[in-house]
Amino acid sequence: MKKQLIIILSLGIFLILILFLVFRNSFFNETPTIKYSKLNKQKTIVQGEWISNLDSLSGISIRENKIAFFKNMEFTSDDIYEYQIIDSIHQSNGRDIKVGEFLMMKDFKDTICYQIMNRNDSSFTLKTDKNKSEIFKHKAFKK
């Protein structure tokens, strides 16, 4: 009886070992995640003034590929940046997964990025700090 139990256990362990060796790539061979960014298909934000929900005299002005943040309804030429909408992509197992959308602003000396939490033609939300966000509503749609 003991010999039969030992033989059955040995065969079971041997079978498990064979299955492990055959299928180990399926269990442990995760392809690395490749992280990259690419230009968003909807490359621009609707032109015009976007008013902040935090201060009705502050916001963003957009013309073509230029963006400027204003306060008290004013901005200077130093406040003007070229901007792009960038998608953050993680590629794993041949699949592209969009994990975020970002507003990337550049001038001749600096690059600034803000995460876009949501966006449509009448409003968008920027993550401005670790736990803070600011909503901007297009002046034409503001009620």
CSV table of C-alpha atoms in Angstrom, one decimal:
chain,number,residue,atom,x,y,z
A,1,MET,CA,0.0,0.0,0.0
A,2,LYS,CA,2.8,2.4,0.9
A,3,LYS,CA,4.7,1.6,-2.4
A,4,GLN,CA,1.5,2.3,-4.4
A,5,LEU,CA,1.0,5.7,-2.6
A,6,ILE,CA,4.7,6.6,-3.2
A,7,ILE,CA,4.4,5.6,-6.9
A,8,ILE,CA,1.2,7.6,-7.3
A,9,LEU,CA,2.7,10.7,-5.6
A,10,SER,CA,5.9,10.4,-7.6
A,11,LEU,CA,3.9,10.2,-10.9
A,12,GLY,CA,1.8,13.2,-9.8
A,13,ILE,CA,4.8,15.2,-9.0
A,14,PHE,CA,6.5,14.1,-12.3
A,15,LEU,CA,3.3,15.1,-14.2
A,16,ILE,CA,3.1,18.5,-12.5
A,17,LEU,CA,6.8,19.1,-13.3
A,18,ILE,CA,6.3,18.2,-17.0
A,19,LEU,CA,3.3,20.5,-17.2
A,20,PHE,CA,5.2,23.3,-15.6
A,21,LEU,CA,8.1,22.9,-18.0
A,22,VAL,CA,5.8,22.8,-21.0
A,23,PHE,CA,3.6,25.8,-20.0
A,24,ARG,CA,6.1,27.9,-18.0
A,25,ASN,CA,6.4,30.4,-20.9
A,26,SER,CA,2.7,31.0,-20.7
A,27,PHE,CA,2.9,31.7,-17.0
A,28,PHE,CA,6.1,33.7,-16.7
A,29,ASN,CA,6.9,35.1,-20.1
A,30,GLU,CA,5.1,38.4,-19.9
A,31,THR,CA,6.3,40.7,-22.5
A,32,PRO,CA,7.6,44.0,-21.1
A,33,THR,CA,5.3,47.0,-21.3
A,34,ILE,CA,6.6,49.6,-23.8
A,35,LYS,CA,5.6,53.2,-22.8
A,36,TYR,CA,5.5,55.9,-25.4
A,37,SER,CA,3.6,59.0,-26.5
A,38,LYS,CA,2.1,60.0,-29.8
A,39,LEU,CA,0.2,62.9,-31.2
A,40,ASN,CA,-3.5,62.8,-30.5
A,41,LYS,CA,-5.8,62.3,-33.5
A,42,GLN,CA,-7.8,65.3,-32.4
A,43,LYS,CA,-4.7,67.6,-32.3
A,44,THR,CA,-6.3,70.8,-31.2
A,45,ILE,CA,-8.6,72.4,-28.7
A,46,VAL,CA,-11.5,74.6,-30.0
A,47,GLN,CA,-10.2,78.2,-30.5
A,48,GLY,CA,-11.3,81.0,-28.3
A,49,GLU,CA,-11.3,81.8,-24.6
A,50,TRP,CA,-11.8,79.2,-21.9
A,51,ILE,CA,-12.9,80.5,-18.5
A,52,SER,CA,-11.7,78.9,-15.3
A,53,ASN,CA,-14.2,77.5,-12.8
A,54,LEU,CA,-12.0,78.8,-10.0
A,55,ASP,CA,-11.7,82.4,-11.2
A,56,SER,CA,-14.0,83.9,-13.8
A,57,LEU,CA,-11.3,86.5,-14.8
A,58,SER,CA,-8.7,83.8,-15.4
A,59,GLY,CA,-8.5,81.1,-18.1
A,60,ILE,CA,-6.9,80.1,-21.3
A,61,SER,CA,-6.8,81.7,-24.8
A,62,ILE,CA,-6.3,79.4,-27.8
A,63,ARG,CA,-5.4,80.5,-31.4
A,64,GLU,CA,-4.3,77.9,-33.9
A,65,ASN,CA,-1.5,76.0,-32.2
A,66,LYS,CA,-0.8,78.7,-29.6
A,67,ILE,CA,-2.1,78.7,-26.0
A,68,ALA,CA,-1.8,81.4,-23.3
A,69,PHE,CA,-3.0,81.3,-19.7
A,70,PHE,CA,-4.4,84.7,-18.6
A,71,LYS,CA,-5.3,86.3,-15.2
A,72,ASN,CA,-7.6,89.3,-14.9
A,73,MET,CA,-8.3,88.9,-18.6
A,74,GLU,CA,-4.7,89.8,-19.5
A,75,PHE,CA,-1.6,88.0,-20.6
A,76,THR,CA,1.8,88.9,-22.0
A,77,SER,CA,3.9,87.5,-24.9
A,78,ASP,CA,5.9,85.5,-22.3
A,79,ASP,CA,2.7,83.6,-21.4
A,80,ILE,CA,2.2,82.3,-25.0
A,81,TYR,CA,3.2,78.7,-25.8
A,82,GLU,CA,2.9,76.4,-28.8
A,83,TYR,CA,0.9,73.4,-27.7
A,84,GLN,CA,0.1,69.8,-28.7
A,85,ILE,CA,-2.3,67.2,-27.4
A,86,ILE,CA,-0.3,64.0,-26.6
A,87,ASP,CA,-1.6,60.5,-25.8
A,88,SER,CA,0.4,58.4,-23.3
A,89,ILE,CA,0.4,54.8,-24.6
A,90,HIS,CA,1.4,51.5,-23.0
A,91,GLN,CA,2.0,48.6,-25.4
A,92,SER,CA,1.9,45.1,-24.0
A,93,ASN,CA,1.3,41.8,-25.8
A,94,GLY,CA,0.9,43.6,-29.1
A,95,ARG,CA,-2.0,45.8,-27.7
A,96,ASP,CA,-1.9,49.6,-27.4
A,97,ILE,CA,-3.7,51.0,-24.4
A,98,LYS,CA,-4.2,54.7,-24.0
A,99,VAL,CA,-3.5,55.5,-20.4
A,100,GLY,CA,-3.7,59.3,-20.5
A,101,GLU,CA,-4.0,62.5,-22.5
A,102,PHE,CA,-1.8,65.4,-21.9
A,103,LEU,CA,-1.5,69.1,-22.9
A,104,MET,CA,2.1,69.7,-23.8
A,105,MET,CA,3.2,73.4,-24.0
A,106,LYS,CA,6.6,74.5,-25.4
A,107,ASP,CA,8.4,77.8,-25.8
A,108,PHE,CA,12.0,78.4,-26.6
A,109,LYS,CA,13.2,77.6,-23.0
A,110,ASP,CA,10.6,75.4,-21.3
A,111,THR,CA,8.1,72.5,-21.7
A,112,ILE,CA,5.1,72.1,-19.4
A,113,CYS,CA,2.7,69.2,-19.3
A,114,TYR,CA,-0.8,69.0,-17.8
A,115,GLN,CA,-2.9,65.9,-17.7
A,116,ILE,CA,-6.3,66.3,-19.5
A,117,MET,CA,-8.9,64.6,-17.3
A,118,ASN,CA,-11.7,65.0,-19.8
A,119,ARG,CA,-12.3,67.1,-22.9
A,120,ASN,CA,-15.0,68.1,-25.3
A,121,ASP,CA,-15.9,71.2,-27.4
A,122,SER,CA,-17.5,73.0,-24.5
A,123,SER,CA,-15.2,72.2,-21.6
A,124,PHE,CA,-12.1,70.4,-20.5
A,125,THR,CA,-10.5,69.6,-17.1
A,126,LEU,CA,-6.8,69.9,-16.4
A,127,LYS,CA,-5.0,68.2,-13.5
A,128,THR,CA,-3.0,71.2,-12.3
A,129,ASP,CA,-1.6,69.7,-9.1
A,130,LYS,CA,-1.3,66.2,-7.5
A,131,ASN,CA,-4.9,66.2,-6.2
A,132,LYS,CA,-6.3,69.4,-7.8
A,133,SER,CA,-8.0,69.9,-11.1
A,134,GLU,CA,-9.4,73.0,-12.9
A,135,ILE,CA,-12.3,73.0,-15.3
A,136,PHE,CA,-12.3,75.4,-18.2
A,137,LYS,CA,-15.5,76.2,-20.1
A,138,HIS,CA,-15.5,77.7,-23.6
A,139,LYS,CA,-16.7,81.2,-23.5
A,140,ALA,CA,-19.2,80.6,-26.3
A,141,PHE,CA,-20.8,77.7,-24.3
A,142,LYS,CA,-20.6,79.3,-20.9
A,143,LYS,CA,-24.0,80.0,-19.3
